[in-house]
């Protein structure tokens, strides 16, 4: 609709993320490693020249040892070599040229990720796999834009992390991929027996005895003395025989029932323990599937130039407004932030980005949560003119008072970053949600997209089926409360995982206080 507004930004954007620093750290270490290699090569080159010289000399000497040593110069040089030069060579060989590299590595190690970071990255990858229905082959072969292929070791490590979390579904997927790449001839330090051991047990844990038995037999062909596999073989065979005996006794109907139960169990494979129907809808919307607006409703959606009731700033230069959804009404404003403003906001936020928090309904305090994976920072109006200017622009466009609003929150979602379905406003069972602010409930949300996202990262509204995709420089706006002050439960929304790219957003949560004469209260909830 607003194609003419979309600017093609070809300049390279150095998207910030804590992992960006790690890339530069690794680059520095590679440079240091190359310096060490050059030093070692230089040392070896000197040793090689020395060896070649002595090789020629000794070859000549041993042809006529007495004649050779009968020459006083040769005798002197032999004494000199053995007494002095071989000692110098010994010092050269023993010289440790790795000091610089080891010192740099020790300094940088304090910034390295730990086991928890690696586990978090692995779980993010598996979350993307589930949400966007990616098979392990697609991920492992590097078919995603900008992604490098995965080795057998990479796949095996993912499987191990899933296994340690008793996630046998993902253990099976990644161990099978590791096995597939081994069977394809890829060289690896991980042996096939270890992979088959994990694979057979994870399949057994999911109730597939026959497949578990097949993999166990394959393992024993490679290592007939494997103690655990021999024990499993007997156990699996016993369980299968027992199962078949029961099937014979139960008859055809019971067998059909059992097969149906197996199919149902197979359909549920991979679902987490906290799986809810809403999660299915959430993931569908993230993939661009799910509920679509009817043509009749779509015909009522418009693009327009808005001057916000003839606001002096926008009479001559109105803002570009587009309807994204009707109920709840979600509006997108295009080109509300310039590139220079976006870069300034990111520059201010980068040094203080921390793991994002949520309000705990039980304690009323802020805490981290597994369902919100991002980093955020808060910017106050007085610390830089650009923040004050953005706040004023939000007030001018929406007509709402932002003096009682929360500070501008800047959030960065790296690959796998998400925020599962939630409400922005405090519900009746959370009476103390924003009590400490003293400004009432969150009446409205203003969300600015500060980057384009190559894949994933949509904002989806799970109750109504709306999906809003990031567009750099644009902002979306919606009311969380009806004019009566009651919460609008259709505004339940989520930030989909970022599949490829880096998502930057900033939020302004506008509160009730100060809006008494700007958005008057009514008793009609539908108003």
Coordinates of C-alpha atoms in Angstrom, one line a residue:
X1 CA 0.0 0.0 0.0
X2 CA 2.8 2.4 0.9
X3 CA 5.4 1.0 -1.5
X4 CA 6.5 4.5 -2.5
X5 CA 7.4 5.2 1.1
X6 CA 9.8 2.3 1.5
X7 CA 13.4 3.4 1.1
X8 CA 16.0 0.8 0.0
X9 CA 18.8 1.1 2.6
X10 CA 22.0 -0.3 1.1
X11 CA 24.4 1.0 3.7
X12 CA 25.9 -1.7 6.0
X13 CA 24.5 -1.6 9.6
X14 CA 26.7 -2.9 12.3
X15 CA 23.9 -4.5 14.4
X16 CA 24.9 -4.7 18.0
X17 CA 24.6 -7.8 20.0
X18 CA 26.8 -9.2 22.8
X19 CA 27.9 -11.9 20.3
X20 CA 29.2 -9.1 18.0
X21 CA 31.9 -8.4 20.6
X22 CA 32.7 -12.1 20.7
X23 CA 33.3 -12.1 16.9
X24 CA 35.9 -9.3 17.3
X25 CA 37.4 -11.1 20.3
X26 CA 37.8 -14.3 18.1
X27 CA 39.2 -12.2 15.3
X28 CA 41.9 -10.8 17.6
X29 CA 42.7 -14.3 18.8
X30 CA 43.1 -15.5 15.3
X31 CA 45.5 -12.7 14.5
X32 CA 47.5 -13.6 17.6
X33 CA 47.4 -17.2 16.6
X34 CA 48.8 -16.3 13.2
X35 CA 51.6 -14.3 14.8
X36 CA 52.4 -17.4 16.9
X37 CA 52.4 -19.7 13.8
X38 CA 54.7 -17.3 12.0
X39 CA 57.1 -17.3 14.9
X40 CA 57.1 -21.1 15.1
X41 CA 57.6 -21.3 11.3
X42 CA 60.5 -18.8 11.5
X43 CA 62.1 -20.9 14.3
X44 CA 61.6 -24.2 12.4
X45 CA 63.1 -22.6 9.3
X46 CA 66.2 -21.7 11.2
X47 CA 66.4 -25.3 12.6
X48 CA 65.8 -26.6 9.1
X49 CA 68.7 -24.6 7.6
X50 CA 71.0 -25.7 10.4
X51 CA 70.1 -29.4 9.8
X52 CA 70.6 -29.0 6.0
X53 CA 74.1 -27.4 6.5
X54 CA 75.1 -30.2 8.9
X55 CA 73.7 -32.9 6.7
X56 CA 76.0 -31.8 3.8
X57 CA 79.0 -31.4 6.2
X58 CA 78.6 -34.7 7.9
X59 CA 78.1 -36.5 4.6
X60 CA 81.5 -35.2 3.4
X61 CA 83.2 -35.9 6.7
X62 CA 82.2 -39.5 7.1
X63 CA 83.6 -40.4 3.7
X64 CA 87.2 -39.9 5.1
X65 CA 86.9 -39.1 8.8
X66 CA 90.6 -39.2 9.5
X67 CA 91.5 -37.1 6.5
X68 CA 88.7 -34.6 7.4
X69 CA 89.8 -34.2 11.0
X70 CA 93.4 -34.1 9.9
X71 CA 92.6 -30.5 8.7
X72 CA 93.0 -28.2 11.7
X73 CA 90.2 -25.9 10.6
X74 CA 87.8 -28.8 10.4
X75 CA 88.9 -30.0 13.9
X76 CA 88.4 -26.6 15.4
X77 CA 84.9 -26.1 13.8
X78 CA 83.8 -29.5 15.1
X79 CA 84.9 -28.6 18.6
X80 CA 83.1 -25.2 18.2
X81 CA 79.9 -26.8 16.9
X82 CA 79.6 -29.3 19.7
X83 CA 80.7 -26.9 22.4
X84 CA 78.8 -23.8 21.4
X85 CA 76.5 -24.1 18.3
X86 CA 74.6 -27.2 19.4
X87 CA 73.9 -25.5 22.7
X88 CA 72.6 -22.5 20.8
X89 CA 70.4 -24.8 18.7
X90 CA 69.1 -26.4 21.8
X91 CA 68.1 -23.0 23.2
X92 CA 66.4 -22.2 19.9
X93 CA 64.4 -25.4 19.9
X94 CA 63.5 -25.0 23.6
X95 CA 62.5 -21.3 23.0
X96 CA 58.8 -20.8 23.7
X97 CA 57.4 -18.4 21.1
X98 CA 53.8 -18.9 22.3
X99 CA 54.0 -16.5 25.2
X100 CA 52.3 -13.6 23.3
X101 CA 49.4 -15.8 22.2
X102 CA 48.9 -17.5 25.6
X103 CA 49.0 -14.1 27.3
X104 CA 46.3 -12.7 24.9
X105 CA 44.2 -15.8 25.2
X106 CA 44.3 -15.6 29.0
X107 CA 43.2 -11.9 28.9
X108 CA 40.4 -12.6 26.5
X109 CA 39.2 -15.8 28.2
X110 CA 37.3 -13.7 30.9
X111 CA 34.9 -12.6 28.2
X112 CA 34.3 -16.0 26.7
X113 CA 30.8 -17.6 27.0
X114 CA 30.3 -20.3 29.6
X115 CA 28.4 -23.6 29.5
X116 CA 25.1 -21.8 30.2
X117 CA 25.6 -19.5 27.3
X118 CA 26.3 -22.5 25.0
X119 CA 23.3 -24.3 26.3
X120 CA 21.1 -21.2 25.7
X121 CA 22.4 -20.9 22.1
X122 CA 21.6 -24.5 21.5
X123 CA 18.1 -24.2 22.9
X124 CA 17.5 -21.1 20.8
X125 CA 18.4 -23.1 17.7
X126 CA 16.0 -25.9 18.7
X127 CA 13.3 -23.3 19.4
X128 CA 13.7 -21.9 15.9
X129 CA 13.6 -25.4 14.5
X130 CA 10.2 -26.1 16.1
X131 CA 8.6 -22.6 15.5
X132 CA 9.6 -22.5 11.8
X133 CA 9.4 -26.2 11.2
X134 CA 12.9 -26.6 10.0
X135 CA 14.4 -30.0 9.5
X136 CA 17.9 -30.8 10.8
X137 CA 19.2 -31.2 7.2
X138 CA 18.2 -27.7 6.3
X139 CA 20.0 -26.2 9.3
X140 CA 23.0 -28.5 9.2
X141 CA 23.8 -28.0 5.5
X142 CA 23.8 -24.2 5.9
X143 CA 20.7 -23.7 3.6
X144 CA 19.5 -20.7 5.8
X145 CA 20.8 -17.3 4.5
X146 CA 24.2 -16.5 5.8
X147 CA 24.6 -19.7 7.7
X148 CA 27.6 -22.0 7.7
X149 CA 27.3 -25.8 7.5
X150 CA 27.4 -27.8 10.7
X151 CA 29.9 -30.6 11.4
X152 CA 29.2 -34.0 13.0
X153 CA 30.6 -32.6 16.2
X154 CA 28.1 -29.6 16.1
X155 CA 25.1 -31.9 15.6
X156 CA 26.3 -34.3 18.3
X157 CA 26.8 -31.4 20.8
X158 CA 23.2 -30.2 20.1
X159 CA 21.9 -33.8 20.7
X160 CA 23.9 -34.0 23.9
X161 CA 22.5 -30.7 25.3
X162 CA 18.9 -31.9 24.5
X163 CA 19.7 -35.2 26.2
X164 CA 20.9 -33.5 29.3
X165 CA 17.6 -31.7 29.4
X166 CA 15.7 -35.0 29.0
X167 CA 14.5 -33.7 25.6
X168 CA 14.6 -37.0 23.8
X169 CA 12.8 -35.7 20.7
X170 CA 15.5 -33.2 19.8
X171 CA 18.2 -35.7 20.9
X172 CA 16.9 -38.1 18.3
X173 CA 16.8 -35.5 15.6
X174 CA 20.3 -34.2 16.1
X175 CA 21.9 -37.6 16.7
X176 CA 20.3 -38.9 13.5
X177 CA 21.7 -36.0 11.6
X178 CA 25.2 -36.6 13.1
X179 CA 24.8 -40.3 12.1
X180 CA 23.7 -39.3 8.6
X181 CA 26.7 -37.1 8.1
X182 CA 29.0 -39.9 9.4
X183 CA 27.4 -42.4 7.0
X184 CA 28.0 -39.8 4.2
X185 CA 31.7 -40.0 4.7
X186 CA 32.4 -36.9 6.8
X187 CA 35.4 -37.3 9.1
X188 CA 34.8 -36.8 12.8
X189 CA 36.4 -37.2 16.2
X190 CA 33.0 -38.5 17.4
X191 CA 32.7 -42.2 16.9
X192 CA 29.6 -43.9 15.5
X193 CA 29.2 -46.1 18.6
X194 CA 28.7 -43.1 20.9
X195 CA 26.1 -41.6 18.6
X196 CA 24.2 -44.9 18.2
X197 CA 24.2 -45.3 22.0
X198 CA 22.5 -41.9 22.5
X199 CA 20.2 -42.5 19.6
X200 CA 18.9 -45.9 20.6
X201 CA 18.1 -44.7 24.1
X202 CA 16.4 -41.5 23.1
X203 CA 14.2 -43.5 20.7
X204 CA 13.4 -46.0 23.4
X205 CA 12.4 -43.2 25.7
X206 CA 9.8 -42.1 23.1
X207 CA 8.2 -45.6 23.1
X208 CA 9.6 -46.8 19.7
X209 CA 11.0 -50.2 20.8
X210 CA 11.6 -51.7 17.4
X211 CA 13.6 -48.7 16.1
X212 CA 15.6 -48.6 19.4
X213 CA 16.3 -52.3 19.0
X214 CA 17.5 -51.9 15.4
X215 CA 20.0 -49.1 16.4
X216 CA 21.2 -51.2 19.3
X217 CA 21.9 -54.1 17.0
X218 CA 23.8 -51.8 14.6
X219 CA 25.9 -50.6 17.6
X220 CA 26.8 -54.1 18.6
X221 CA 28.0 -54.9 15.1
X222 CA 30.6 -52.2 15.7
X223 CA 31.3 -53.0 19.3
X224 CA 30.1 -56.5 20.4
X225 CA 31.5 -56.0 23.9
X226 CA 29.5 -52.8 24.6
X227 CA 28.1 -53.5 28.1
X228 CA 25.2 -51.1 28.1
X229 CA 24.1 -52.1 24.5
X230 CA 24.2 -55.8 25.4
X231 CA 22.0 -55.1 28.4
X232 CA 19.6 -52.9 26.3
X233 CA 19.4 -55.6 23.6
X234 CA 18.0 -58.2 26.0
X235 CA 15.7 -55.7 27.6
X236 CA 14.3 -54.4 24.3
X237 CA 13.8 -57.9 23.0
X238 CA 12.0 -58.9 26.2
X239 CA 9.7 -55.8 26.1
X240 CA 8.9 -56.4 22.4
X241 CA 8.0 -60.1 23.0
X242 CA 5.8 -59.1 25.9
X243 CA 4.1 -56.4 23.8
X244 CA 3.4 -58.8 21.0
X245 CA 2.0 -61.4 23.4
X246 CA -0.4 -58.8 24.8
X247 CA -1.5 -57.8 21.3
X248 CA -2.3 -61.4 20.5
X249 CA -4.3 -61.8 23.7
X250 CA -6.1 -58.5 23.3
X251 CA -7.2 -59.1 19.8
X252 CA -7.7 -56.9 16.7
X253 CA -9.7 -54.1 18.3
X254 CA -7.2 -53.6 21.1
X255 CA -4.4 -53.6 18.6
X256 CA -6.1 -50.9 16.5
X257 CA -6.6 -48.9 19.7
X258 CA -2.9 -49.3 20.5
X259 CA -1.9 -48.2 17.0
X260 CA -4.2 -45.1 17.3
X261 CA -2.5 -44.2 20.6
X262 CA 0.9 -44.6 19.0
X263 CA -0.2 -42.2 16.2
X264 CA -1.5 -39.7 18.7
X265 CA 1.8 -39.9 20.7
X266 CA 3.7 -39.4 17.5
X267 CA 1.8 -36.3 16.7
X268 CA 2.7 -34.9 20.1
X269 CA 6.4 -35.7 19.8
X270 CA 8.5 -32.7 20.5
X271 CA 5.9 -30.7 22.3
X272 CA 7.2 -29.2 25.6
X273 CA 5.5 -30.1 28.9
X274 CA 3.9 -26.6 29.0
X275 CA 2.5 -26.9 25.5
X276 CA -0.8 -25.1 25.1
X277 CA -3.2 -24.7 22.1
X278 CA -2.2 -21.0 22.0
X279 CA 1.4 -22.0 21.3
X280 CA 0.3 -23.8 18.2
X281 CA -1.5 -20.6 17.0
X282 CA 1.5 -18.5 18.0
X283 CA 3.9 -20.6 16.0
X284 CA 1.5 -20.7 13.0
X285 CA 1.3 -16.9 13.0
X286 CA 5.1 -16.6 13.2
X287 CA 5.3 -18.7 10.1
X288 CA 2.8 -16.5 8.3
X289 CA 0.1 -19.1 8.6
X290 CA -3.1 -19.1 10.6
X291 CA -6.1 -16.7 10.7
X292 CA -6.5 -14.3 7.8
X293 CA -8.7 -11.3 7.6
X294 CA -11.8 -11.7 5.4
X295 CA -11.9 -9.7 2.1
X296 CA -14.9 -7.7 3.6
X297 CA -12.9 -6.7 6.6
X298 CA -9.8 -6.1 4.5
X299 CA -11.8 -3.6 2.3
X300 CA -12.3 -1.4 5.4
X301 CA -8.5 -1.1 5.9
X302 CA -7.0 2.1 4.6
X303 CA -3.7 4.0 4.2
X304 CA -3.9 7.7 4.8
X305 CA -2.0 10.9 5.6
X306 CA -2.8 11.9 9.2
X307 CA -2.4 15.3 10.8
X308 CA -3.8 14.2 14.1
X309 CA -6.8 16.6 14.1
X310 CA -4.8 19.4 12.4
X311 CA -1.9 19.3 14.7
X312 CA 0.3 22.3 13.7
X313 CA 3.4 20.1 13.1
X314 CA 1.5 17.8 10.7
X315 CA -0.8 20.0 8.7
X316 CA 1.8 20.6 6.0
X317 CA 3.8 17.4 6.6
X318 CA 1.3 14.7 7.7
X319 CA 2.4 11.3 8.9
X320 CA 1.8 8.2 6.8
X321 CA -0.7 6.0 8.6
X322 CA -1.7 2.5 7.7
X323 CA -4.4 0.2 9.2
X324 CA -2.8 -3.2 10.1
X325 CA -5.9 -4.7 11.9
X326 CA -9.4 -3.6 12.8
X327 CA -10.3 -5.3 16.1
X328 CA -8.2 -4.4 18.1
X329 CA -7.3 -1.5 16.0
X330 CA -3.6 -1.7 15.2
X331 CA -2.1 1.3 13.3
X332 CA 1.3 1.5 11.7
X333 CA 3.0 4.9 11.2
X334 CA 5.7 4.9 8.6
X335 CA 9.0 6.8 8.6
X336 CA 8.6 8.1 12.2
X337 CA 12.4 7.6 12.9
X338 CA 15.3 8.5 10.7
X339 CA 18.4 6.4 10.3
X340 CA 20.5 8.9 12.3
X341 CA 18.0 8.9 15.2
X342 CA 17.9 5.1 15.2
X343 CA 21.7 4.9 15.3
X344 CA 21.8 7.4 18.2
X345 CA 19.3 5.5 20.2
X346 CA 21.2 2.3 19.7
X347 CA 24.5 4.0 20.6
X348 CA 22.9 5.2 23.9
X349 CA 21.4 1.8 24.7
X350 CA 24.3 -0.5 23.8
X351 CA 26.5 0.0 26.9
X352 CA 23.6 -0.8 29.3
X353 CA 21.8 -3.6 27.5
X354 CA 20.8 -6.3 30.1
X355 CA 18.7 -9.4 30.0
X356 CA 15.1 -8.2 29.7
X357 CA 12.8 -8.6 32.7
X358 CA 9.0 -9.1 33.2
X359 CA 6.6 -8.2 36.1
X360 CA 6.1 -11.2 38.4
X361 CA 2.3 -11.2 39.2
X362 CA 3.0 -12.9 42.5
X363 CA 5.6 -10.5 43.9
X364 CA 5.0 -7.4 41.7
X365 CA 8.8 -7.2 41.1
X366 CA 10.8 -7.4 37.9
X367 CA 12.4 -10.8 37.1
X368 CA 13.9 -12.7 34.2
X369 CA 11.8 -15.4 32.4
X370 CA 12.5 -18.2 30.0
X371 CA 9.6 -16.9 27.8
X372 CA 11.3 -13.5 27.2
X373 CA 14.7 -13.9 25.5
X374 CA 16.1 -10.4 24.7
X375 CA 18.3 -7.7 26.1
X376 CA 16.9 -4.2 27.0
X377 CA 17.9 -0.8 28.3
X378 CA 15.9 2.2 29.4
X379 CA 16.6 5.7 28.1
X380 CA 15.4 8.9 29.9
X381 CA 14.4 12.1 28.1
X382 CA 17.0 14.3 29.7
X383 CA 20.1 12.3 28.7
X384 CA 20.0 13.2 25.0
X385 CA 17.9 15.6 22.9
X386 CA 17.0 12.7 20.4
X387 CA 15.2 10.8 23.2
X388 CA 13.3 13.9 24.2
X389 CA 12.4 14.5 20.6
X390 CA 11.1 11.0 20.1
X391 CA 8.9 11.2 23.2
X392 CA 7.5 14.5 22.0
X393 CA 6.8 13.0 18.5
X394 CA 4.9 10.1 20.1
X395 CA 2.7 12.6 22.0
X396 CA 2.1 14.7 18.9
X397 CA 1.1 11.8 16.7
X398 CA -1.0 9.9 19.3
X399 CA -2.5 12.9 21.1
X400 CA -1.7 11.2 24.4
X401 CA 0.3 12.7 27.3
X402 CA 3.7 10.9 27.6
X403 CA 4.8 12.7 30.7
X404 CA 3.3 9.9 32.8
X405 CA 4.6 7.2 30.4
X406 CA 7.4 4.8 31.1
X407 CA 10.9 5.7 29.9
X408 CA 11.8 4.6 26.3
X409 CA 12.7 0.9 26.4
X410 CA 15.2 -0.3 23.8
X411 CA 15.3 -4.0 23.2
X412 CA 17.5 -6.2 21.1
X413 CA 16.5 -9.7 19.9
X414 CA 19.4 -11.8 18.5
X415 CA 18.9 -15.0 16.7
X416 CA 16.3 -17.1 18.6
X417 CA 15.2 -14.0 20.6
X418 CA 11.5 -14.0 21.4
X419 CA 8.8 -12.9 23.9
X420 CA 6.0 -15.4 24.2
X421 CA 2.3 -14.4 24.3
X422 CA 1.6 -11.8 27.0
X423 CA -0.5 -8.7 27.8
X424 CA 1.1 -5.2 28.2
X425 CA -1.6 -4.1 30.7
X426 CA -2.1 -5.3 34.3
X427 CA -5.0 -7.6 34.7
X428 CA -7.5 -7.7 37.7
X429 CA -5.5 -10.5 39.2
X430 CA -2.4 -8.3 39.2
X431 CA -3.6 -5.2 41.2
X432 CA -0.1 -4.2 42.1
X433 CA 1.4 -4.6 38.6
X434 CA 2.3 -0.9 38.2
X435 CA 1.4 0.4 41.7
X436 CA 5.0 1.7 42.3
X437 CA 4.7 4.0 39.3
X438 CA 1.5 5.7 40.5
X439 CA 0.3 6.4 37.0
X440 CA -2.4 3.8 36.5
X441 CA -2.5 1.0 34.0
X442 CA -0.8 0.9 30.6
X443 CA -3.5 2.5 28.4
X444 CA -1.6 2.1 25.1
X445 CA 1.6 0.7 23.5
X446 CA 3.8 2.4 20.9
X447 CA 6.3 0.0 19.3
X448 CA 9.1 1.3 17.0
X449 CA 10.9 -1.1 14.7
X450 CA 14.6 0.1 14.4
X451 CA 15.8 -2.6 12.0
X452 CA 14.6 -4.8 9.2
X453 CA 14.6 -8.5 10.0
X454 CA 15.5 -10.9 7.1
X455 CA 13.4 -13.7 8.5
X456 CA 11.2 -14.1 11.5
X457 CA 10.7 -11.6 14.3
X458 CA 7.0 -10.7 13.6
X459 CA 4.7 -9.2 16.3
X460 CA 1.7 -11.5 16.4
X461 CA -1.6 -11.1 18.2
X462 CA -2.7 -14.7 19.1
X463 CA -6.3 -14.0 20.0
X464 CA -7.2 -12.4 16.7
X465 CA -4.6 -13.8 14.3
X466 CA -2.9 -10.5 13.3
X467 CA 0.8 -10.5 12.3
X468 CA 2.8 -7.3 12.0
X469 CA 6.2 -7.6 10.4
X470 CA 9.2 -5.4 11.2
X471 CA 9.8 -2.4 8.9
X472 CA 12.7 -0.2 9.9
X473 CA 11.7 3.3 10.9
X474 CA 8.0 2.5 11.3
X475 CA 6.0 2.3 14.5
X476 CA 2.8 0.4 15.5
X477 CA 0.3 1.7 18.0
X478 CA -2.7 0.1 19.8
X479 CA -4.8 0.7 22.9
X480 CA -4.5 -1.9 25.7
X481 CA -7.6 -0.6 27.5
X482 CA -11.1 0.2 26.3
X483 CA -12.3 3.7 26.9
X484 CA -14.1 2.3 30.0
X485 CA -10.7 1.5 31.5
X486 CA -11.3 -2.3 31.2
X487 CA -8.5 -4.4 29.6
X488 CA -8.8 -5.4 26.0
X489 CA -7.9 -9.1 26.1
X490 CA -7.7 -9.3 22.3
X491 CA -4.4 -7.4 22.5
X492 CA -2.5 -10.5 23.8
X493 CA 0.6 -10.5 21.6
X494 CA 4.0 -12.0 21.2
X495 CA 7.4 -11.3 19.6
X496 CA 8.3 -14.2 17.3
X497 CA 11.8 -15.7 17.4
X498 CA 14.3 -14.1 15.1
X499 CA 15.3 -16.7 12.5
X500 CA 17.9 -14.7 10.5
X501 CA 19.1 -11.3 11.5
X502 CA 19.0 -9.0 14.4
X503 CA 15.9 -7.2 15.7
X504 CA 16.0 -3.8 17.3
X505 CA 12.8 -2.2 18.7
X506 CA 11.9 0.5 21.2
X507 CA 8.7 0.7 23.3
X508 CA 6.8 3.5 24.9
X509 CA 4.2 2.3 27.3
X510 CA 1.7 5.1 27.9
X511 CA -0.3 5.1 31.2
X512 CA -3.8 6.3 32.2
X513 CA -2.8 9.3 34.2
X514 CA -2.8 12.5 32.2
X515 CA -5.2 11.1 29.6
X516 CA -8.4 12.2 31.4
X517 CA -9.2 14.9 28.8
X518 CA -7.4 13.4 25.9
X519 CA -9.2 10.0 25.9
X520 CA -12.3 10.5 27.9
X521 CA -13.7 7.6 29.8
X522 CA -17.0 5.9 28.8
X523 CA -19.0 3.0 30.2
X524 CA -19.2 1.3 26.9
X525 CA -16.5 -1.4 26.6
X526 CA -16.9 -1.7 22.9
X527 CA -16.1 2.0 22.4

